[in-house]
């Protein structure tokens, strides 16, 4: 089972506490319209360029839709990202924070989640857990509205210990939103206190 029936099933499984974001990279505008017409309003895209090609028409047609950036952001794409996304979930370094703070002087303010490299993987983006608090304080000084954390735990391992650590980091900073859990581990994420799971392949099929 895929598509809208699968989404409905996971919605009733998770209940009201956990928001379901559709991770819609590589999905066509036409495919996304099916979910929008069915009432779904929360989507995440990985690449600014792809989102800029797909979403402007959809956002005009469905103005209540919330679009989040869940992929890495380069400073030279920051302006375009702020024009398109309601929430940037991949803020992970001071240099990007500086750039966003400058851009916010002339663009509407957005929300940010700090991405944490919870598995401390060299190839992955995200701030190291021990540097999180300092980055958070820095963003606050810059008046960036940080409201949550996001992570992608190491592949091929049990995610639960990482999710538990993320829940604690989120509580320590008293942040409202915790974006964690994908198709393979959304149940563990929900049990560990995720407020938002990001689902792709389990809904759209393939990978
Ligand atoms: C693709 C993607 C997802 C969804 O992954 P699935 O395993 O297909 O559910 C979630 N988060 C991020 C950051 C992604 O890039």
Coordinates of C-alpha atoms and ligand atoms in Angstrom, one line a residue:
X1 CA 0.0 0.0 0.0
X2 CA 1.3 3.4 -1.0
X3 CA 0.1 7.0 -1.5
X4 CA -2.9 8.5 0.3
X5 CA -4.2 5.3 1.9
X6 CA -0.7 4.7 3.4
X7 CA -0.5 8.3 4.7
X8 CA -4.0 8.0 6.3
X9 CA -2.9 4.7 7.9
X10 CA 0.3 6.2 9.4
X11 CA -1.7 9.3 10.5
X12 CA -4.1 7.2 12.6
X13 CA -1.2 5.1 13.9
X14 CA 0.7 8.1 15.1
X15 CA -2.2 10.2 16.3
X16 CA -2.2 14.0 16.8
X17 CA 1.1 14.4 18.7
X18 CA 3.4 13.7 15.7
X19 CA 3.2 15.8 12.5
X20 CA 3.8 14.0 9.3
X21 CA 6.0 15.8 6.8
X22 CA 6.0 14.4 3.2
X23 CA 9.7 14.4 2.0
X24 CA 8.8 15.1 -1.6
X25 CA 12.2 15.2 -3.3
X26 CA 12.0 13.8 -6.8
X27 CA 8.2 13.8 -6.7
X28 CA 6.4 15.6 -9.6
X29 CA 4.2 18.6 -9.2
X30 CA 1.3 16.5 -10.4
X31 CA 1.9 13.8 -7.8
X32 CA 2.1 16.5 -5.0
X33 CA -1.2 18.0 -6.1
X34 CA -2.9 14.7 -5.3
X35 CA -1.8 15.0 -1.7
X36 CA -2.6 18.7 -1.5
X37 CA -6.1 18.1 -2.9
X38 CA -6.5 15.4 -0.2
X39 CA -5.7 18.1 2.4
X40 CA -2.1 17.4 3.3
X41 CA -0.2 20.6 4.0
X42 CA 3.3 19.8 5.3
X43 CA 6.1 19.1 2.9
X44 CA 9.9 19.0 2.9
X45 CA 12.3 19.4 0.0
X46 CA 16.0 18.7 -0.1
X47 CA 17.2 21.0 -2.8
X48 CA 16.5 24.7 -3.2
X49 CA 16.7 24.5 -7.0
X50 CA 14.3 21.6 -7.3
X51 CA 11.8 23.3 -4.9
X52 CA 12.1 26.6 -6.8
X53 CA 11.0 24.7 -10.0
X54 CA 8.1 22.8 -8.4
X55 CA 6.6 24.8 -5.6
X56 CA 5.8 28.4 -6.5
X57 CA 2.6 27.4 -8.4
X58 CA 1.6 24.9 -5.7
X59 CA 2.1 27.5 -3.0
X60 CA -0.1 30.0 -4.9
X61 CA -2.8 27.4 -5.2
X62 CA -2.5 26.2 -1.6
X63 CA -1.3 29.2 0.4
X64 CA -1.8 27.4 3.8
X65 CA 0.8 24.8 2.8
X66 CA 4.0 24.7 4.9
X67 CA 7.3 24.0 3.0
X68 CA 10.4 23.1 4.9
X69 CA 14.0 22.8 3.7
X70 CA 15.4 19.5 5.0
X71 CA 18.6 19.3 2.8
X72 CA 21.9 21.2 3.3
X73 CA 21.9 24.9 2.5
X74 CA 24.9 26.7 0.9
X75 CA 25.2 30.4 1.8
X76 CA 24.9 31.4 -1.9
X77 CA 21.4 29.8 -2.0
X78 CA 20.2 31.3 1.3
X79 CA 18.3 34.2 -0.2
X80 CA 16.4 31.9 -2.6
X81 CA 15.7 29.5 0.3
X82 CA 14.3 32.3 2.5
X83 CA 11.9 33.4 -0.3
X84 CA 10.5 29.9 -0.6
X85 CA 10.6 28.0 2.7
X86 CA 8.7 28.6 5.9
X87 CA 11.2 26.7 8.0
X88 CA 14.9 25.9 7.3
X89 CA 15.6 22.7 9.2
X90 CA 19.3 22.5 8.2
X91 CA 20.9 25.4 10.0
X92 CA 24.1 24.0 11.2
X93 CA 26.9 26.6 11.3
X94 CA 27.7 30.2 12.3
X95 CA 28.6 31.3 8.8
X96 CA 25.1 30.3 7.5
X97 CA 23.5 32.0 10.5
X98 CA 25.4 35.2 9.8
X99 CA 24.1 35.1 6.2
X100 CA 20.5 34.4 7.2
X101 CA 20.5 37.2 9.8
X102 CA 21.7 39.7 7.1
X103 CA 19.0 38.5 4.7
X104 CA 16.3 38.7 7.3
X105 CA 16.8 42.5 7.4
X106 CA 15.0 42.7 4.1
X107 CA 12.9 39.5 3.9
X108 CA 10.1 38.2 6.1
X109 CA 11.5 36.3 9.1
X110 CA 11.4 32.5 9.1
X111 CA 11.7 29.7 11.6
X112 CA 14.9 27.6 11.9
X113 CA 15.7 24.2 13.3
X114 CA 19.3 23.4 14.1
X115 CA 20.5 20.2 12.4
X116 CA 22.5 18.0 14.8
X117 CA 25.1 15.4 13.6
X118 CA 23.9 13.1 16.3
X119 CA 26.0 10.1 15.1
X120 CA 29.1 12.3 14.8
X121 CA 29.6 11.1 11.2
X122 CA 32.4 12.9 9.4
X123 CA 30.6 13.0 6.0
X124 CA 27.3 14.3 7.4
X125 CA 26.2 17.8 7.9
X126 CA 24.9 19.1 11.2
X127 CA 26.4 20.6 14.3
X128 CA 28.2 18.3 16.7
X129 CA 26.2 17.7 19.8
X130 CA 28.7 19.3 22.1
X131 CA 28.7 22.5 19.9
X132 CA 24.9 22.7 19.8
X133 CA 24.4 25.0 22.7
X134 CA 26.9 27.5 21.5
X135 CA 25.4 27.6 18.0
X136 CA 21.9 28.0 19.6
X137 CA 23.1 31.0 21.7
X138 CA 24.8 32.5 18.7
X139 CA 21.6 32.3 16.6
X140 CA 19.7 33.9 19.4
X141 CA 22.1 36.8 19.5
X142 CA 21.5 37.2 15.8
X143 CA 17.7 37.2 16.5
X144 CA 17.1 34.1 14.4
X145 CA 13.9 32.4 15.5
X146 CA 15.2 28.9 16.3
X147 CA 12.3 26.7 17.3
X148 CA 13.5 23.1 17.0
X149 CA 16.1 20.5 16.2
X150 CA 16.5 18.0 13.3
X151 CA 18.7 15.0 12.8
X152 CA 19.4 12.1 10.4
X153 CA 20.9 9.2 12.5
X154 CA 23.5 6.8 11.1
X155 CA 22.0 4.4 8.5
X156 CA 21.9 0.7 9.3
X157 CA 21.9 1.0 13.1
X158 CA 19.1 1.1 15.6
X159 CA 18.1 4.8 15.7
X160 CA 16.5 4.7 19.1
X161 CA 19.6 5.7 21.2
X162 CA 20.2 8.6 18.9
X163 CA 16.6 9.7 19.1
X164 CA 16.7 9.5 22.9
X165 CA 19.8 11.8 22.9
X166 CA 18.1 14.2 20.6
X167 CA 15.0 14.4 22.8
X168 CA 17.3 15.3 25.7
X169 CA 19.1 18.0 23.7
X170 CA 15.7 19.5 22.7
X171 CA 14.5 19.5 26.3
X172 CA 17.7 21.1 27.5
X173 CA 17.2 24.0 25.1
X174 CA 13.5 24.1 25.7
X175 CA 12.6 23.9 22.0
X176 CA 9.2 23.0 20.9
X177 CA 9.9 21.0 17.7
X178 CA 12.0 17.9 17.1
X179 CA 12.2 16.7 13.5
X180 CA 13.3 13.1 13.5
X181 CA 12.2 9.8 12.0
X182 CA 12.1 8.6 8.4
X183 CA 10.4 5.7 6.6
X184 CA 12.6 3.1 8.3
X185 CA 12.5 4.4 11.8
X186 CA 9.5 6.6 12.3
X187 CA 7.9 4.4 14.9
X188 CA 11.0 4.5 17.1
X189 CA 11.1 8.3 16.6
X190 CA 7.5 8.7 17.6
X191 CA 8.1 6.6 20.7
X192 CA 11.2 8.7 21.6
X193 CA 9.4 12.0 21.5
X194 CA 9.6 13.2 17.9
X195 CA 7.2 15.9 17.0
X196 CA 7.7 15.6 13.2
X197 CA 8.5 12.5 11.1
X198 CA 9.7 13.0 7.6
X199 CA 8.3 10.3 5.2
X200 CA 9.3 9.6 1.7
X201 CA 9.7 6.1 0.3
X202 CA 7.1 4.5 2.6
X203 CA 4.5 6.9 1.1
X204 CA 5.7 7.4 -2.5
X205 CA 7.3 4.0 -3.0
X206 CA 10.7 3.3 -4.6
X207 CA 13.8 4.9 -3.4
Ligands
LIG1 C1 14.6 11.7 1.7 C2 14.6 12.3 3.1 C3 13.7 11.8 4.0 C4 12.7 10.7 3.7 O1 13.4 9.5 3.6 P1 12.6 8.1 3.5 O2 13.6 7.1 4.0 O3 12.4 7.9 2.0 O4 11.4 8.2 4.2 C5 13.7 12.4 5.3 N1 14.6 13.3 5.6 C6 15.5 13.8 4.8 C7 16.4 14.8 5.2 C8 15.5 13.2 3.5 O5 16.5 13.7 2.6

